[in-house]
């Protein structure tokens, strides 16, 4: 049984627990509350209401359709977060785009984190303990960090103290969540490493990200090769250096060179550069020869 299937089964089991009137969990002190805090639970979409204080009111329809297509292919990668308001009733805290997109494709349930009225400390403990596990993939760790930011309002410095990780390490995990969902899934499934993901994240265009991801998988590219691929792409975006304007060059005919040579009575060297500038070199063999040339110049 794969890890994804295990998680799904666990979520359904907890969902049944929450729908049992004898297990109406309202606080962290209630029986089975420890099974809720910090876990992913499959919730029926009809049991979730939109937060009336949601500041965001405009949702781009095209963007929602794209997200819906992604969810249809890959599922909901990042669970939504809800607050329990009554028996089997919940209010959305975060993830309205994911919820709307799930409704668009006809899903009846959605993976969710459930918050209880007084579960703040318990949630922090559960998430920190979860992060310390060794079997988590990089995206799972990143999602846990993001929850601590979104729900507990911890700064990266505070998280660094709580989980015993450097702030730069936390930042590197969080940046993975900016990757295209297909690439996030690739990291979770082990097709590419976190190192590959960190290289790809330097590309802003999501379509280009997925193109690079496909090359990594099909050509079995190393992290270093991926970094080189990304660098070549970024270099291609830089404007070409401006070329210096060309001057109006010209050729000095042999007849003109011969005329100058005959005039000075010595072989004269004429050179013309590409910008039209040049020089005439008149050799002399003695002081007497030099004075002769001066007289010719002065006429």
mmCIF file of C-alpha atoms in Angstrom:
data_model
loop_
_atom_site.group_PDB
_atom_site.id
_atom_site.type_symbol
_atom_site.label_atom_id
_atom_site.label_comp_id
_atom_site.label_asym_id
_atom_site.label_seq_id
_atom_site.Cartn_x
_atom_site.Cartn_y
_atom_site.Cartn_z
ATOM 1 C CA UNK A 1 0.000 0.000 0.000
ATOM 2 C CA UNK A 2 1.429 3.339 -1.019
ATOM 3 C CA UNK A 3 1.887 6.245 1.362
ATOM 4 C CA UNK A 4 -0.777 8.249 -0.511
ATOM 5 C CA UNK A 5 -3.337 5.455 -0.135
ATOM 6 C CA UNK A 6 -2.497 5.082 3.546
ATOM 7 C CA UNK A 7 -3.048 8.791 4.094
ATOM 8 C CA UNK A 8 -6.349 8.669 2.258
ATOM 9 C CA UNK A 9 -7.541 5.721 4.326
ATOM 10 C CA UNK A 10 -6.500 7.479 7.521
ATOM 11 C CA UNK A 11 -8.344 10.615 6.465
ATOM 12 C CA UNK A 12 -11.547 8.655 5.802
ATOM 13 C CA UNK A 13 -11.296 6.899 9.148
ATOM 14 C CA UNK A 14 -11.002 10.198 11.005
ATOM 15 C CA UNK A 15 -13.835 11.614 8.954
ATOM 16 C CA UNK A 16 -16.114 8.815 10.204
ATOM 17 C CA UNK A 17 -14.945 9.521 13.750
ATOM 18 C CA UNK A 18 -15.950 13.190 13.474
ATOM 19 C CA UNK A 19 -19.418 12.288 12.190
ATOM 20 C CA UNK A 20 -20.115 10.106 15.229
ATOM 21 C CA UNK A 21 -22.310 12.145 17.674
ATOM 22 C CA UNK A 22 -20.688 10.327 20.579
ATOM 23 C CA UNK A 23 -17.301 11.701 19.532
ATOM 24 C CA UNK A 24 -18.213 15.355 19.017
ATOM 25 C CA UNK A 25 -14.751 16.797 19.595
ATOM 26 C CA UNK A 26 -14.849 20.437 20.691
ATOM 27 C CA UNK A 27 -11.557 20.955 22.512
ATOM 28 C CA UNK A 28 -8.125 19.411 22.791
ATOM 29 C CA UNK A 29 -9.128 17.861 26.129
ATOM 30 C CA UNK A 30 -11.900 15.798 24.528
ATOM 31 C CA UNK A 31 -11.485 12.104 23.809
ATOM 32 C CA UNK A 32 -9.793 11.389 20.434
ATOM 33 C CA UNK A 33 -8.850 15.058 20.003
ATOM 34 C CA UNK A 34 -5.224 14.004 19.602
ATOM 35 C CA UNK A 35 -6.251 12.111 16.470
ATOM 36 C CA UNK A 36 -7.576 15.309 14.924
ATOM 37 C CA UNK A 37 -4.949 17.955 15.673
ATOM 38 C CA UNK A 38 -2.129 17.879 13.105
ATOM 39 C CA UNK A 39 -3.727 15.219 10.889
ATOM 40 C CA UNK A 40 -5.222 15.334 7.395
ATOM 41 C CA UNK A 41 -8.920 14.461 7.335
ATOM 42 C CA UNK A 42 -11.224 13.875 4.356
ATOM 43 C CA UNK A 43 -14.145 16.256 4.901
ATOM 44 C CA UNK A 44 -17.401 16.409 2.987
ATOM 45 C CA UNK A 45 -17.433 19.636 1.005
ATOM 46 C CA UNK A 46 -21.088 20.250 1.907
ATOM 47 C CA UNK A 47 -20.096 20.466 5.572
ATOM 48 C CA UNK A 48 -17.746 23.411 4.908
ATOM 49 C CA UNK A 49 -18.915 27.014 4.796
ATOM 50 C CA UNK A 50 -16.940 29.924 3.360
ATOM 51 C CA UNK A 51 -15.513 32.335 5.892
ATOM 52 C CA UNK A 52 -17.708 35.482 5.703
ATOM 53 C CA UNK A 53 -14.674 37.601 6.607
ATOM 54 C CA UNK A 54 -12.591 36.291 3.710
ATOM 55 C CA UNK A 55 -10.891 39.444 2.392
ATOM 56 C CA UNK A 56 -10.498 38.016 -1.088
ATOM 57 C CA UNK A 57 -13.629 38.347 -3.206
ATOM 58 C CA UNK A 58 -12.375 38.113 -6.794
ATOM 59 C CA UNK A 59 -11.300 34.754 -8.189
ATOM 60 C CA UNK A 60 -9.976 34.551 -11.733
ATOM 61 C CA UNK A 61 -12.141 32.010 -13.569
ATOM 62 C CA UNK A 62 -9.381 30.879 -15.947
ATOM 63 C CA UNK A 63 -6.976 30.389 -13.053
ATOM 64 C CA UNK A 64 -9.608 28.355 -11.181
ATOM 65 C CA UNK A 65 -10.154 26.141 -14.227
ATOM 66 C CA UNK A 66 -6.394 25.514 -14.457
ATOM 67 C CA UNK A 67 -6.279 24.607 -10.770
ATOM 68 C CA UNK A 68 -9.309 22.349 -11.220
ATOM 69 C CA UNK A 69 -7.527 20.518 -14.064
ATOM 70 C CA UNK A 70 -4.470 20.079 -11.873
ATOM 71 C CA UNK A 71 -6.597 18.695 -9.018
ATOM 72 C CA UNK A 72 -8.349 16.322 -11.419
ATOM 73 C CA UNK A 73 -4.959 14.914 -12.440
ATOM 74 C CA UNK A 74 -3.018 15.052 -9.175
ATOM 75 C CA UNK A 75 -5.545 15.539 -6.387
ATOM 76 C CA UNK A 76 -5.443 18.317 -3.788
ATOM 77 C CA UNK A 77 -1.726 18.506 -2.978
ATOM 78 C CA UNK A 78 -2.043 21.065 -0.172
ATOM 79 C CA UNK A 79 -5.007 20.405 2.176
ATOM 80 C CA UNK A 80 -7.303 23.271 3.108
ATOM 81 C CA UNK A 81 -7.694 24.429 6.732
ATOM 82 C CA UNK A 82 -11.051 24.715 8.502
ATOM 83 C CA UNK A 83 -12.360 25.639 11.942
ATOM 84 C CA UNK A 84 -14.913 23.383 13.638
ATOM 85 C CA UNK A 85 -18.043 25.424 14.424
ATOM 86 C CA UNK A 86 -20.584 22.759 15.362
ATOM 87 C CA UNK A 87 -21.182 19.045 15.042
ATOM 88 C CA UNK A 88 -19.930 18.091 11.562
ATOM 89 C CA UNK A 89 -19.910 21.766 10.533
ATOM 90 C CA UNK A 90 -16.790 23.671 9.606
ATOM 91 C CA UNK A 91 -15.752 27.140 8.490
ATOM 92 C CA UNK A 92 -12.981 27.660 5.971
ATOM 93 C CA UNK A 93 -9.818 29.345 7.251
ATOM 94 C CA UNK A 94 -7.550 29.014 4.215
ATOM 95 C CA UNK A 95 -7.674 27.350 0.798
ATOM 96 C CA UNK A 96 -10.760 28.854 -0.821
ATOM 97 C CA UNK A 97 -9.313 28.511 -4.344
ATOM 98 C CA UNK A 98 -8.648 24.817 -3.732
ATOM 99 C CA UNK A 99 -12.160 24.374 -2.344
ATOM 100 C CA UNK A 100 -13.802 26.189 -5.277
ATOM 101 C CA UNK A 101 -11.722 24.242 -7.817
ATOM 102 C CA UNK A 102 -12.642 20.947 -6.118
ATOM 103 C CA UNK A 103 -16.326 21.859 -6.412
ATOM 104 C CA UNK A 104 -15.867 22.659 -10.119
ATOM 105 C CA UNK A 105 -14.830 19.074 -10.902
ATOM 106 C CA UNK A 106 -17.527 17.549 -8.715
ATOM 107 C CA UNK A 107 -15.489 16.318 -5.748
ATOM 108 C CA UNK A 108 -17.587 15.498 -2.688
ATOM 109 C CA UNK A 109 -14.728 15.450 -0.184
ATOM 110 C CA UNK A 110 -11.511 17.406 0.242
ATOM 111 C CA UNK A 111 -8.463 16.827 2.469
ATOM 112 C CA UNK A 112 -8.437 19.292 5.347
ATOM 113 C CA UNK A 113 -6.700 20.257 8.557
ATOM 114 C CA UNK A 114 -9.196 20.889 11.363
ATOM 115 C CA UNK A 115 -8.628 23.605 13.933
ATOM 116 C CA UNK A 116 -10.352 23.493 17.310
ATOM 117 C CA UNK A 117 -11.108 26.490 19.505
ATOM 118 C CA UNK A 118 -8.192 25.886 21.866
ATOM 119 C CA UNK A 119 -5.814 23.732 19.861
ATOM 120 C CA UNK A 120 -3.134 26.348 19.152
ATOM 121 C CA UNK A 121 -0.435 24.945 21.423
ATOM 122 C CA UNK A 122 -1.306 21.368 20.544
ATOM 123 C CA UNK A 123 -1.125 22.174 16.851
ATOM 124 C CA UNK A 124 2.334 23.707 17.224
ATOM 125 C CA UNK A 125 3.527 20.653 19.133
ATOM 126 C CA UNK A 126 2.031 18.280 16.566
ATOM 127 C CA UNK A 127 3.523 20.128 13.605
ATOM 128 C CA UNK A 128 6.964 20.468 15.150
ATOM 129 C CA UNK A 129 6.947 16.772 16.051
ATOM 130 C CA UNK A 130 5.814 15.975 12.518
ATOM 131 C CA UNK A 131 8.654 17.980 10.979
ATOM 132 C CA UNK A 132 11.221 16.043 13.021
ATOM 133 C CA UNK A 133 10.159 12.731 11.465
ATOM 134 C CA UNK A 134 12.587 11.116 9.045
ATOM 135 C CA UNK A 135 10.049 9.657 6.604
ATOM 136 C CA UNK A 136 8.624 12.962 5.402
ATOM 137 C CA UNK A 137 9.301 14.127 1.874
ATOM 138 C CA UNK A 138 10.470 17.732 1.287
ATOM 139 C CA UNK A 139 7.014 18.947 0.224
ATOM 140 C CA UNK A 140 5.396 17.563 3.384
ATOM 141 C CA UNK A 141 7.994 19.394 5.463
ATOM 142 C CA UNK A 142 7.430 22.602 3.479
ATOM 143 C CA UNK A 143 3.664 22.359 4.015
ATOM 144 C CA UNK A 144 4.184 21.956 7.761
ATOM 145 C CA UNK A 145 6.384 25.055 7.835
ATOM 146 C CA UNK A 146 3.759 26.965 5.845
ATOM 147 C CA UNK A 147 1.039 25.963 8.312
ATOM 148 C CA UNK A 148 3.097 27.321 11.195
ATOM 149 C CA UNK A 149 3.331 30.618 9.314
ATOM 150 C CA UNK A 150 -0.310 30.812 8.194
ATOM 151 C CA UNK A 151 -2.082 29.485 11.244
ATOM 152 C CA UNK A 152 0.190 30.201 14.177
ATOM 153 C CA UNK A 153 1.778 33.362 12.728
ATOM 154 C CA UNK A 154 5.280 32.150 13.512
ATOM 155 C CA UNK A 155 8.125 33.960 11.792
ATOM 156 C CA UNK A 156 10.926 31.993 10.161
ATOM 157 C CA UNK A 157 13.191 33.037 13.043
ATOM 158 C CA UNK A 158 10.695 31.659 15.586
ATOM 159 C CA UNK A 159 10.333 28.453 13.601
ATOM 160 C CA UNK A 160 14.103 28.140 13.537
ATOM 161 C CA UNK A 161 14.106 28.140 17.352
ATOM 162 C CA UNK A 162 11.169 25.708 17.594
ATOM 163 C CA UNK A 163 12.384 23.059 15.159
ATOM 164 C CA UNK A 164 16.135 23.501 15.561
ATOM 165 C CA UNK A 165 16.755 24.259 11.887
ATOM 166 C CA UNK A 166 18.606 27.163 10.304
ATOM 167 C CA UNK A 167 16.422 29.947 8.949
ATOM 168 C CA UNK A 168 17.987 29.459 5.492
ATOM 169 C CA UNK A 169 17.005 25.782 5.590
ATOM 170 C CA UNK A 170 13.393 26.685 6.382
ATOM 171 C CA UNK A 171 13.378 29.278 3.582
ATOM 172 C CA UNK A 172 14.662 26.702 1.079
ATOM 173 C CA UNK A 173 11.845 24.304 1.960
ATOM 174 C CA UNK A 174 9.193 27.028 1.710
ATOM 175 C CA UNK A 175 10.415 28.067 -1.736
ATOM 176 C CA UNK A 176 9.526 24.583 -3.015
ATOM 177 C CA UNK A 177 5.844 25.479 -2.661
ATOM 178 C CA UNK A 178 6.282 27.977 -5.515
ATOM 179 C CA UNK A 179 6.990 25.115 -7.907
ATOM 180 C CA UNK A 180 4.349 23.947 -10.364
ATOM 181 C CA UNK A 181 2.097 21.310 -8.676
ATOM 182 C CA UNK A 182 3.292 18.667 -11.144
ATOM 183 C CA UNK A 183 6.875 19.218 -9.998
ATOM 184 C CA UNK A 184 5.849 19.178 -6.327
ATOM 185 C CA UNK A 185 4.242 15.801 -6.975
ATOM 186 C CA UNK A 186 7.441 14.657 -8.696
ATOM 187 C CA UNK A 187 9.429 15.500 -5.566
ATOM 188 C CA UNK A 188 6.924 13.724 -3.324
ATOM 189 C CA UNK A 189 7.032 10.616 -5.515
ATOM 190 C CA UNK A 190 10.823 10.618 -5.671
ATOM 191 C CA UNK A 191 11.215 11.293 -9.408
ATOM 192 C CA UNK A 192 13.459 14.263 -8.611
ATOM 193 C CA UNK A 193 15.218 15.490 -5.461
ATOM 194 C CA UNK A 194 14.880 18.656 -3.445
ATOM 195 C CA UNK A 195 18.138 19.785 -5.069
ATOM 196 C CA UNK A 196 16.527 19.578 -8.497
ATOM 197 C CA UNK A 197 13.543 21.527 -7.185
ATOM 198 C CA UNK A 198 15.757 24.276 -5.751
ATOM 199 C CA UNK A 199 17.376 24.679 -9.173
ATOM 200 C CA UNK A 200 14.061 24.786 -11.046
ATOM 201 C CA UNK A 201 12.526 27.355 -8.676
ATOM 202 C CA UNK A 202 14.853 29.987 -10.153
ATOM 203 C CA UNK A 203 12.677 29.863 -13.282
ATOM 204 C CA UNK A 204 9.530 31.978 -12.890
ATOM 205 C CA UNK A 205 7.634 30.668 -15.941
ATOM 206 C CA UNK A 206 5.684 27.580 -14.786
ATOM 207 C CA UNK A 207 5.516 26.159 -18.317
ATOM 208 C CA UNK A 208 9.304 26.353 -18.597
ATOM 209 C CA UNK A 209 9.560 24.775 -15.133
ATOM 210 C CA UNK A 210 7.581 21.737 -16.290
ATOM 211 C CA UNK A 211 9.615 21.501 -19.522
ATOM 212 C CA UNK A 212 12.832 21.379 -17.482
ATOM 213 C CA UNK A 213 11.239 18.833 -15.127
ATOM 214 C CA UNK A 214 10.378 16.567 -18.066
ATOM 215 C CA UNK A 215 13.991 16.770 -19.308
ATOM 216 C CA UNK A 216 15.332 15.883 -15.855
ATOM 217 C CA UNK A 217 13.146 12.795 -15.655
ATOM 218 C CA UNK A 218 13.560 11.635 -19.268
ATOM 219 C CA UNK A 219 17.326 12.264 -19.429
ATOM 220 C CA UNK A 220 18.073 11.385 -15.790
ATOM 221 C CA UNK A 221 19.855 14.715 -15.268
ATOM 222 C CA UNK A 222 21.892 15.336 -12.119
ATOM 223 C CA UNK A 223 21.352 18.396 -9.928
ATOM 224 C CA UNK A 224 24.466 20.015 -11.418
ATOM 225 C CA UNK A 225 23.259 19.363 -14.957
ATOM 226 C CA UNK A 226 19.889 20.837 -14.008
ATOM 227 C CA UNK A 227 21.568 23.967 -12.625
ATOM 228 C CA UNK A 228 23.471 24.332 -15.922
ATOM 229 C CA UNK A 229 20.225 23.895 -17.875
ATOM 230 C CA UNK A 230 18.527 26.608 -15.811
ATOM 231 C CA UNK A 231 21.524 28.929 -16.216
ATOM 232 C CA UNK A 232 21.469 28.497 -20.005
ATOM 233 C CA UNK A 233 17.771 29.360 -20.034
ATOM 234 C CA UNK A 234 18.309 32.460 -17.889
ATOM 235 C CA UNK A 235 21.237 33.553 -20.067
ATOM 236 C CA UNK A 236 19.004 33.267 -23.136
ATOM 237 C CA UNK A 237 16.652 35.849 -21.599
ATOM 238 C CA UNK A 238 19.369 38.465 -21.193
ATOM 239 C CA UNK A 239 19.454 41.147 -23.916
ATOM 240 C CA UNK A 240 22.313 40.809 -26.371
ATOM 241 C CA UNK A 241 25.117 43.333 -25.731
ATOM 242 C CA UNK A 242 24.867 46.390 -27.917
ATOM 243 C CA UNK A 243 27.327 46.369 -30.772
ATOM 244 C CA UNK A 244 29.517 49.386 -31.348
ATOM 245 C CA UNK A 245 28.319 51.342 -34.383
ATOM 246 C CA UNK A 246 30.408 50.688 -37.412
ATOM 247 C CA UNK A 247 32.205 53.633 -38.970
ATOM 248 C CA UNK A 248 32.323 54.349 -42.679
ATOM 249 C CA UNK A 249 35.500 52.484 -43.620
ATOM 250 C CA UNK A 250 37.027 52.710 -47.077
ATOM 251 C CA UNK A 251 39.801 51.216 -49.152
ATOM 252 C CA UNK A 252 42.835 53.151 -50.329
ATOM 253 C CA UNK A 253 43.505 52.211 -53.941
ATOM 254 C CA UNK A 254 46.926 51.182 -55.160
ATOM 255 C CA UNK A 255 46.979 54.199 -57.438
ATOM 256 C CA UNK A 256 46.636 56.553 -54.456
ATOM 257 C CA UNK A 257 49.293 54.675 -52.483
ATOM 258 C CA UNK A 258 51.587 54.897 -55.518
ATOM 259 C CA UNK A 259 50.934 58.626 -55.865
ATOM 260 C CA UNK A 260 51.829 59.265 -52.200
ATOM 261 C CA UNK A 261 54.959 57.116 -52.513
ATOM 262 C CA UNK A 262 56.082 58.998 -55.626
ATOM 263 C CA UNK A 263 55.382 62.339 -53.969
ATOM 264 C CA UNK A 264 57.578 61.613 -50.927
ATOM 265 C CA UNK A 265 60.142 59.578 -52.811
ATOM 266 C CA UNK A 266 59.891 56.688 -50.381
ATOM 267 C CA UNK A 267 57.522 53.776 -49.850
ATOM 268 C CA UNK A 268 54.653 55.099 -47.702
ATOM 269 C CA UNK A 269 52.540 52.708 -45.534
ATOM 270 C CA UNK A 270 48.789 53.495 -45.453
ATOM 271 C CA UNK A 271 46.495 51.686 -42.975
ATOM 272 C CA UNK A 272 42.712 52.180 -42.601
ATOM 273 C CA UNK A 273 40.721 50.794 -39.612
ATOM 274 C CA UNK A 274 37.132 49.521 -39.676
ATOM 275 C CA UNK A 275 35.778 52.807 -38.344
ATOM 276 C CA UNK A 276 37.310 54.770 -41.205
ATOM 277 C CA UNK A 277 40.232 56.085 -39.208
ATOM 278 C CA UNK A 278 43.817 55.331 -40.190
ATOM 279 C CA UNK A 279 47.416 56.470 -40.385
ATOM 280 C CA UNK A 280 50.124 57.181 -42.950
ATOM 281 C CA UNK A 281 53.671 56.114 -42.090
ATOM 282 C CA UNK A 282 56.474 57.906 -43.971
ATOM 283 C CA UNK A 283 59.898 56.338 -43.355
ATOM 284 C CA UNK A 284 63.189 58.281 -43.586
ATOM 285 C CA UNK A 285 66.774 57.044 -43.611
ATOM 286 C CA UNK A 286 68.795 60.007 -42.375
ATOM 287 C CA UNK A 287 68.551 63.555 -41.080
ATOM 288 C CA UNK A 288 69.041 64.780 -44.601
ATOM 289 C CA UNK A 289 66.192 62.548 -45.816
ATOM 290 C CA UNK A 290 63.999 63.794 -42.953
ATOM 291 C CA UNK A 291 64.630 67.443 -43.854
ATOM 292 C CA UNK A 292 63.796 66.631 -47.470
ATOM 293 C CA UNK A 293 60.401 65.247 -46.473
ATOM 294 C CA UNK A 294 59.672 68.284 -44.266
ATOM 295 C CA UNK A 295 60.336 70.580 -47.198
ATOM 296 C CA UNK A 296 57.889 68.587 -49.345
ATOM 297 C CA UNK A 297 55.195 68.841 -46.645
ATOM 298 C CA UNK A 298 55.723 72.571 -46.181
ATOM 299 C CA UNK A 299 55.573 73.040 -49.911
#
